[in-house]
Tab-separated table of C-alpha atoms in Angstrom:
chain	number	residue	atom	x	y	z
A	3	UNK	CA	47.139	-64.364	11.390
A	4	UNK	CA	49.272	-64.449	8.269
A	5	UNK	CA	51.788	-62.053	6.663
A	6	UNK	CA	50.760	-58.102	7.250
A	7	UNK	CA	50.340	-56.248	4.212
A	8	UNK	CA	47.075	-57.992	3.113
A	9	UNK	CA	45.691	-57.061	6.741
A	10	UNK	CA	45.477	-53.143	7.221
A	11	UNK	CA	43.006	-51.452	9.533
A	12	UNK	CA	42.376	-47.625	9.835
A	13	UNK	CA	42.628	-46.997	13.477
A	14	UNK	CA	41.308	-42.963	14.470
A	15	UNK	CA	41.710	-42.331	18.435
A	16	UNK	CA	39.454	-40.029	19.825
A	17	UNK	CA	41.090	-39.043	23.729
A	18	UNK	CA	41.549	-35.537	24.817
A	19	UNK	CA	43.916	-36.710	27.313
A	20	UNK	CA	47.223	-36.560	25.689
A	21	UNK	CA	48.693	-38.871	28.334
A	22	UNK	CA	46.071	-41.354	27.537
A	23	UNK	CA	46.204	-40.824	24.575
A	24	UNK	CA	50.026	-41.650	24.094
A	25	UNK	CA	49.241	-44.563	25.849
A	26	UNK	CA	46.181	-45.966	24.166
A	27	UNK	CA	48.629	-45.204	20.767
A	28	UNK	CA	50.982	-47.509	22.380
A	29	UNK	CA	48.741	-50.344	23.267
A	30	UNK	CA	47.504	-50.210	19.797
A	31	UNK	CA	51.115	-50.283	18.064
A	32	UNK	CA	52.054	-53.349	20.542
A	33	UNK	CA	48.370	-55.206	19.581
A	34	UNK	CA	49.514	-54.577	16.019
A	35	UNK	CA	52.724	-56.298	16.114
A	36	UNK	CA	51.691	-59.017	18.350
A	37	UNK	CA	48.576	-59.804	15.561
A	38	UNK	CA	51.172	-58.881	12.370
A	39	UNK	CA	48.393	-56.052	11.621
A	40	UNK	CA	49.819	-53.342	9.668
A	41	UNK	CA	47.782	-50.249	11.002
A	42	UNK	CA	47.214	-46.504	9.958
A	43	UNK	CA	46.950	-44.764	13.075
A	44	UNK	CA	45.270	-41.158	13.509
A	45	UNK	CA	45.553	-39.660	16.765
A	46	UNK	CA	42.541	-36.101	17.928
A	47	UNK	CA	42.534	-34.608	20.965
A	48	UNK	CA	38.976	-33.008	19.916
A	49	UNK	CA	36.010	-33.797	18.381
A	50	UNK	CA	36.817	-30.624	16.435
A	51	UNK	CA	40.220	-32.506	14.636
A	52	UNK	CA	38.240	-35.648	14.221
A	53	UNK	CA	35.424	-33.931	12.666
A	54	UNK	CA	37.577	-32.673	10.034
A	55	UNK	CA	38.871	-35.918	9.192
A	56	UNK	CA	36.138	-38.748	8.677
A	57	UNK	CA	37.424	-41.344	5.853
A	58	UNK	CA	35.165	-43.125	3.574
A	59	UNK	CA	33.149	-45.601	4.993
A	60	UNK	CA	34.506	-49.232	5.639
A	61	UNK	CA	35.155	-52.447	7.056
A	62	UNK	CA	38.485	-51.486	7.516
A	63	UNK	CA	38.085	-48.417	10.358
A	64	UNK	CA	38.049	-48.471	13.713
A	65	UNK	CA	36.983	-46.179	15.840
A	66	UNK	CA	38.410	-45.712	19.642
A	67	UNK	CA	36.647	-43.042	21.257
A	68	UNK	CA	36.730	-41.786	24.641
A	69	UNK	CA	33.187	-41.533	26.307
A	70	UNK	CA	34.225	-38.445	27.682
A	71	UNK	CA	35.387	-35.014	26.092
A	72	UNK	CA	35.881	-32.188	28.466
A	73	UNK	CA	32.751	-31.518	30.732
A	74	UNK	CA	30.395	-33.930	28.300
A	75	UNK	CA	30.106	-37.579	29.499
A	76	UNK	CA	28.440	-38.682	26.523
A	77	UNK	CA	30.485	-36.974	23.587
A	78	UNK	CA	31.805	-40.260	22.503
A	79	UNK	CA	28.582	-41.835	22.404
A	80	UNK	CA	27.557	-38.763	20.653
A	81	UNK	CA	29.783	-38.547	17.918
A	82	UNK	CA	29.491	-42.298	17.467
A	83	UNK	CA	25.975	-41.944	16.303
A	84	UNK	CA	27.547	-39.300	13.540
A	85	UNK	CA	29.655	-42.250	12.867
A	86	UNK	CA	26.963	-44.377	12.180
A	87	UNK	CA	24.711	-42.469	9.692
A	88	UNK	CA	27.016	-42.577	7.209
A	89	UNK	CA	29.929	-45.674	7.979
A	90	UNK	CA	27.936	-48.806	8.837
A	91	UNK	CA	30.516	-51.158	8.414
A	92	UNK	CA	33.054	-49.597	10.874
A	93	UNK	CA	33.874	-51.020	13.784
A	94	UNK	CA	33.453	-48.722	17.486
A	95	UNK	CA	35.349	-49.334	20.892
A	96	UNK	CA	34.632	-47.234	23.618
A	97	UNK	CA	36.766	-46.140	26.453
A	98	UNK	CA	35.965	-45.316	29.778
A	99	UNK	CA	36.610	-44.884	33.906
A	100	UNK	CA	33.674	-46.081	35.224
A	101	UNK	CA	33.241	-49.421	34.688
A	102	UNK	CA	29.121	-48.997	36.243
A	103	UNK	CA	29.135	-47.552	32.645
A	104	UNK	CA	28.810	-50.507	30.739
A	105	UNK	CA	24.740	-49.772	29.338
A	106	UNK	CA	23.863	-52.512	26.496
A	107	UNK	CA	22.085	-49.419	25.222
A	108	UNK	CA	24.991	-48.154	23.903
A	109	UNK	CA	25.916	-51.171	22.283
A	110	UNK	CA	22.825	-51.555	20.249
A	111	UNK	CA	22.357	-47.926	19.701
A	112	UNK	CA	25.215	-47.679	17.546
A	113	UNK	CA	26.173	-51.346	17.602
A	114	UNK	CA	29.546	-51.264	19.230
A	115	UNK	CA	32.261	-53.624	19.730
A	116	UNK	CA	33.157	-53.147	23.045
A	117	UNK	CA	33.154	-50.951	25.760
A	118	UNK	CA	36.604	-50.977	27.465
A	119	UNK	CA	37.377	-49.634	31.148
A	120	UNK	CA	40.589	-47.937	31.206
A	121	UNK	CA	42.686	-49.842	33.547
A	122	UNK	CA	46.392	-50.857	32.517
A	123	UNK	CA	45.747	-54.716	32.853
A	124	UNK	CA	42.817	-54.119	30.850
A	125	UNK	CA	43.064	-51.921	27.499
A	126	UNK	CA	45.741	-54.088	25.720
A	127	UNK	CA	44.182	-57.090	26.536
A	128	UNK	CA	40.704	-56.073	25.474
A	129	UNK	CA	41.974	-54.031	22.319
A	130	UNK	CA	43.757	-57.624	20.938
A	131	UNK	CA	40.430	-59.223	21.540
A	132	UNK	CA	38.415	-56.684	19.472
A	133	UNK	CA	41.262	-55.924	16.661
A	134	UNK	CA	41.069	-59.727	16.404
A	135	UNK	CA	37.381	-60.045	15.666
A	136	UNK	CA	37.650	-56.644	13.249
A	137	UNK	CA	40.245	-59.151	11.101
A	138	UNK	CA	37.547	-61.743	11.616
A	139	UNK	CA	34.808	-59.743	10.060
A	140	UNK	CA	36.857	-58.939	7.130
A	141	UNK	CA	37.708	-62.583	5.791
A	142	UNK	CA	33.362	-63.004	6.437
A	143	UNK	CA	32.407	-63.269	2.772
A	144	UNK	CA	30.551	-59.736	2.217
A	145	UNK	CA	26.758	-60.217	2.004
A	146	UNK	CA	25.673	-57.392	-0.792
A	147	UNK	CA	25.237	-53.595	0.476
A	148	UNK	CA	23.097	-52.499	3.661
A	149	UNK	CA	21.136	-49.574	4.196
A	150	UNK	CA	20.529	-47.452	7.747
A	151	UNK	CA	16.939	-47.866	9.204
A	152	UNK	CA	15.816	-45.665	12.834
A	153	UNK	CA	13.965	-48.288	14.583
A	154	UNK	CA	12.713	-46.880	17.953
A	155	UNK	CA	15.931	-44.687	19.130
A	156	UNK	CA	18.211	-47.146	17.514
A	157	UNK	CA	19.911	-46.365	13.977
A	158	UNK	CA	20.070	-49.949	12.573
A	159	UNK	CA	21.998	-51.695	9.996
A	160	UNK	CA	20.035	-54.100	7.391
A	161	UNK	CA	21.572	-55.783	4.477
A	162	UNK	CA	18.854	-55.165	1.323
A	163	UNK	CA	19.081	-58.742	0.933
A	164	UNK	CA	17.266	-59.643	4.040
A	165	UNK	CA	14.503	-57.295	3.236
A	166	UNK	CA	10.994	-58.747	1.556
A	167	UNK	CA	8.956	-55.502	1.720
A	168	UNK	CA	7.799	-52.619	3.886
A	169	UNK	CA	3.662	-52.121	4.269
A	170	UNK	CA	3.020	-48.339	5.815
A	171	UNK	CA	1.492	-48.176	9.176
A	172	UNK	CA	-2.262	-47.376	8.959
A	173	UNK	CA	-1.510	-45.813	12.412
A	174	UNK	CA	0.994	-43.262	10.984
A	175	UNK	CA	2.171	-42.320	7.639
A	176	UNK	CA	5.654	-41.467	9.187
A	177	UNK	CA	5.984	-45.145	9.978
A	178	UNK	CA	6.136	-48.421	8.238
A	179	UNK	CA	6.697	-51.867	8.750
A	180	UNK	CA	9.288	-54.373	7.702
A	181	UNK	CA	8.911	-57.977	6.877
A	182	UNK	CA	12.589	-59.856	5.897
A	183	UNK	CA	13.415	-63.406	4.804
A	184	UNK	CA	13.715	-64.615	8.632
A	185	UNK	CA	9.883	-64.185	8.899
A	186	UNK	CA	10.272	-61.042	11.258
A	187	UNK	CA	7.938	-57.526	11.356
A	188	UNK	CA	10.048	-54.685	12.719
A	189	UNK	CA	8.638	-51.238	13.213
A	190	UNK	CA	10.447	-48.876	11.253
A	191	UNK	CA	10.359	-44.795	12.278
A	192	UNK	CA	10.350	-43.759	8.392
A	193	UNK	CA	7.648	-43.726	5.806
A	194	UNK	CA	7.858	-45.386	2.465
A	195	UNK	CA	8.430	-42.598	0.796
A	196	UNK	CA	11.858	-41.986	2.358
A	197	UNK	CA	12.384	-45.733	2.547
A	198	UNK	CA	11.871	-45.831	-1.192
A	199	UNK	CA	15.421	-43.456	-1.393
A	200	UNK	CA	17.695	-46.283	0.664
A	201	UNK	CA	18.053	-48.979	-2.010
A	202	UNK	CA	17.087	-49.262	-6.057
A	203	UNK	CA	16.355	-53.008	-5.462
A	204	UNK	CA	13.237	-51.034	-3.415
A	205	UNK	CA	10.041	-50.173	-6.008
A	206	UNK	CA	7.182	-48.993	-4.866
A	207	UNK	CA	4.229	-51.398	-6.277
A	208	UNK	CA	1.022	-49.455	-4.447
A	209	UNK	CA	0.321	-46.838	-1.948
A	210	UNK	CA	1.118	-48.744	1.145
A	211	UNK	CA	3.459	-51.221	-0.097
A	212	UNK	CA	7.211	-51.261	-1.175
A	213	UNK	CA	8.932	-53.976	-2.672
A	214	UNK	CA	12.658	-55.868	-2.863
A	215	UNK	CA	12.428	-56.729	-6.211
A	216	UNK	CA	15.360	-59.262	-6.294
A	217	UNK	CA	13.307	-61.046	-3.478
A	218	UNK	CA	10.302	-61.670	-5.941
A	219	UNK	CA	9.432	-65.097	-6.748
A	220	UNK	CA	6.482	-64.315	-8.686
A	221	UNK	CA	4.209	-62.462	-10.029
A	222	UNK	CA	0.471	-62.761	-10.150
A	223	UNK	CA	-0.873	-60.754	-13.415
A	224	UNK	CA	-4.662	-61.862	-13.070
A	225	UNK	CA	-4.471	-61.018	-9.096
A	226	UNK	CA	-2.128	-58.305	-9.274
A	227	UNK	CA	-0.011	-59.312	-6.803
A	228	UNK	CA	3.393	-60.695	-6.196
A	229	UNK	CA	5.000	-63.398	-3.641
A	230	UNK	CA	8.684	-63.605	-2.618
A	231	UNK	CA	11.125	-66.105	-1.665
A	232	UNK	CA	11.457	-68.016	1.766
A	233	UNK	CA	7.642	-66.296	2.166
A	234	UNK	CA	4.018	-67.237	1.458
A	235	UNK	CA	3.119	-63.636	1.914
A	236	UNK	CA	1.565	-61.641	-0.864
A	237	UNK	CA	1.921	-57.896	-1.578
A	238	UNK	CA	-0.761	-56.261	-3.583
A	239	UNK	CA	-0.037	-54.526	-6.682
A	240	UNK	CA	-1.552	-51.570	-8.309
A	241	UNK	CA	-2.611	-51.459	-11.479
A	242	UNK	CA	-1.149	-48.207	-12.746
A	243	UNK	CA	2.255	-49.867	-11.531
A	244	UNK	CA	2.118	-53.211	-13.164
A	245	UNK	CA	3.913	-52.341	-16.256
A	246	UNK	CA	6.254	-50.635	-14.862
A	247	UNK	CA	7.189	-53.118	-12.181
A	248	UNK	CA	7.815	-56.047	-15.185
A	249	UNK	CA	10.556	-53.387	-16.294
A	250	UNK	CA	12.418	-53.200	-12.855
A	251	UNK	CA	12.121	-56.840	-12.853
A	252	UNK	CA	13.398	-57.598	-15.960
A	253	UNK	CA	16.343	-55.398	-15.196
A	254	UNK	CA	17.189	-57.578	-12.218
A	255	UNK	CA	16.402	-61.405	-13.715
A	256	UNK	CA	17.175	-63.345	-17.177
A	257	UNK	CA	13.704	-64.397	-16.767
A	258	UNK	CA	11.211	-62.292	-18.999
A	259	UNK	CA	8.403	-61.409	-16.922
């Protein structure tokens, strides 16, 4: 894996029993040596202490959170969703007795790791695997910023450069559509309006459409409209925004429109 000090991870424990807790520590100090990680290590007993101590988002943290808090069987899951409205990039392991547990919803709701049934042959075992793919994602070469869409129940995460443009759903103004590079429409539970917040690469070019600007390939003056890359799909434009959207592009290209 290489030499240590390059390879750091933020590691926050979230088990209110302190025996488990001690031990889940442990497995994670041994995992660290075995892999050469150096790791920061923060230990809560409540979802009170962790609360009170959420870093800055990052590829670097991983969370390791106890379904289970007290009475509430789904506090983990719970406070993993807080996780995920604001840290997209970190990495979530959940712990757990009952191994009937294991719900793919879970894992796409929040898109987590793993979900790891505490037995002692198990949790070291399955905590090297997953620290080992969290070192993996870090050497990935980063692909530009993302932004947090609700899809159905699902928060999801969407890097701007995959997005073409979102069209409003005649059905419902609190709803859109979005089309991405891959040739895929997704149903999207927000409206344009607060879509149009997420990303400055987004510009709204008429009433039902909004635009990725960096993915336009050109634009049609006579026809007022404009195509994109890895697309033949148009996207009308309105008049009233026409000058405006030659600005925004000529902030983002060398190319004077």
């Amino acid at each position: 894996m290489g030499g240590g000090n390059d390879e750091l991870l933020d590691v926050y424990i979230l088990e209110d029993n302190p025996v488990e807790l001690s031990q889940i520590d442990n497995y994670v100090r041994q995992v660290g040596q075995r892999l050469k990680i150096q790791l920061n290590i923060h230990l809560f007993s409540s979802l009170a202490q962790i609360n009170q101590s959420l870093p800055e988002p990052s590829l670097r943290n991983v969370y390791i959170l106890d379904l289970e808090i007290g009475d509430d069987d789904q506090a983990g899951l719970k406070f993993s969703q807080k996780i995920r409205q604001y840290d997209l990039a970190a990495s979530i392991i959940f712990l757990t007795v009952h191994d009937e547990l294991l719900p793919t919803t879970y894992r796409y709701q929040v898109e987590a790791l793993d979900f790891i049934v505490k037995s002692p042959e198990n949790v070291e075992a399955s905590l090297a695997r997953d620290l080992t793919k969290v070192l993996k994602k870090l050497e990935m070469p980063h692909r530009g910023k993302t932004i947090a869409l609700r899809s159905h129940y699902e928060i999801m995460k969407v890097y701007v450069n995959d997005i073409l443009f979102f069209q409003s759903n005649p059905d419902n103004t609190h709803a859109s559509f979005m089309y991405t590079t891959n040739n895929q429409r997704i149903p999207i539970n927000m409206s344009l309006r607060e879509l149009e917040e997420q990303a400055d690469e987004l510009f709204r070019v008429h009433r039902s459409y909004l635009v990725n600007v960096t993915n336009i390939r050109s634009l049609n003056v006579k026809k007022h409209q404009v195509r994109f890359v890895a697309s033949e799909l148009t996207v009308p434009v309105s008049r009233l925004k026409m000058r405006k959207l030659m600005e925004v592009l000529n902030n983002y290209s060398s190319i004077q429109w």
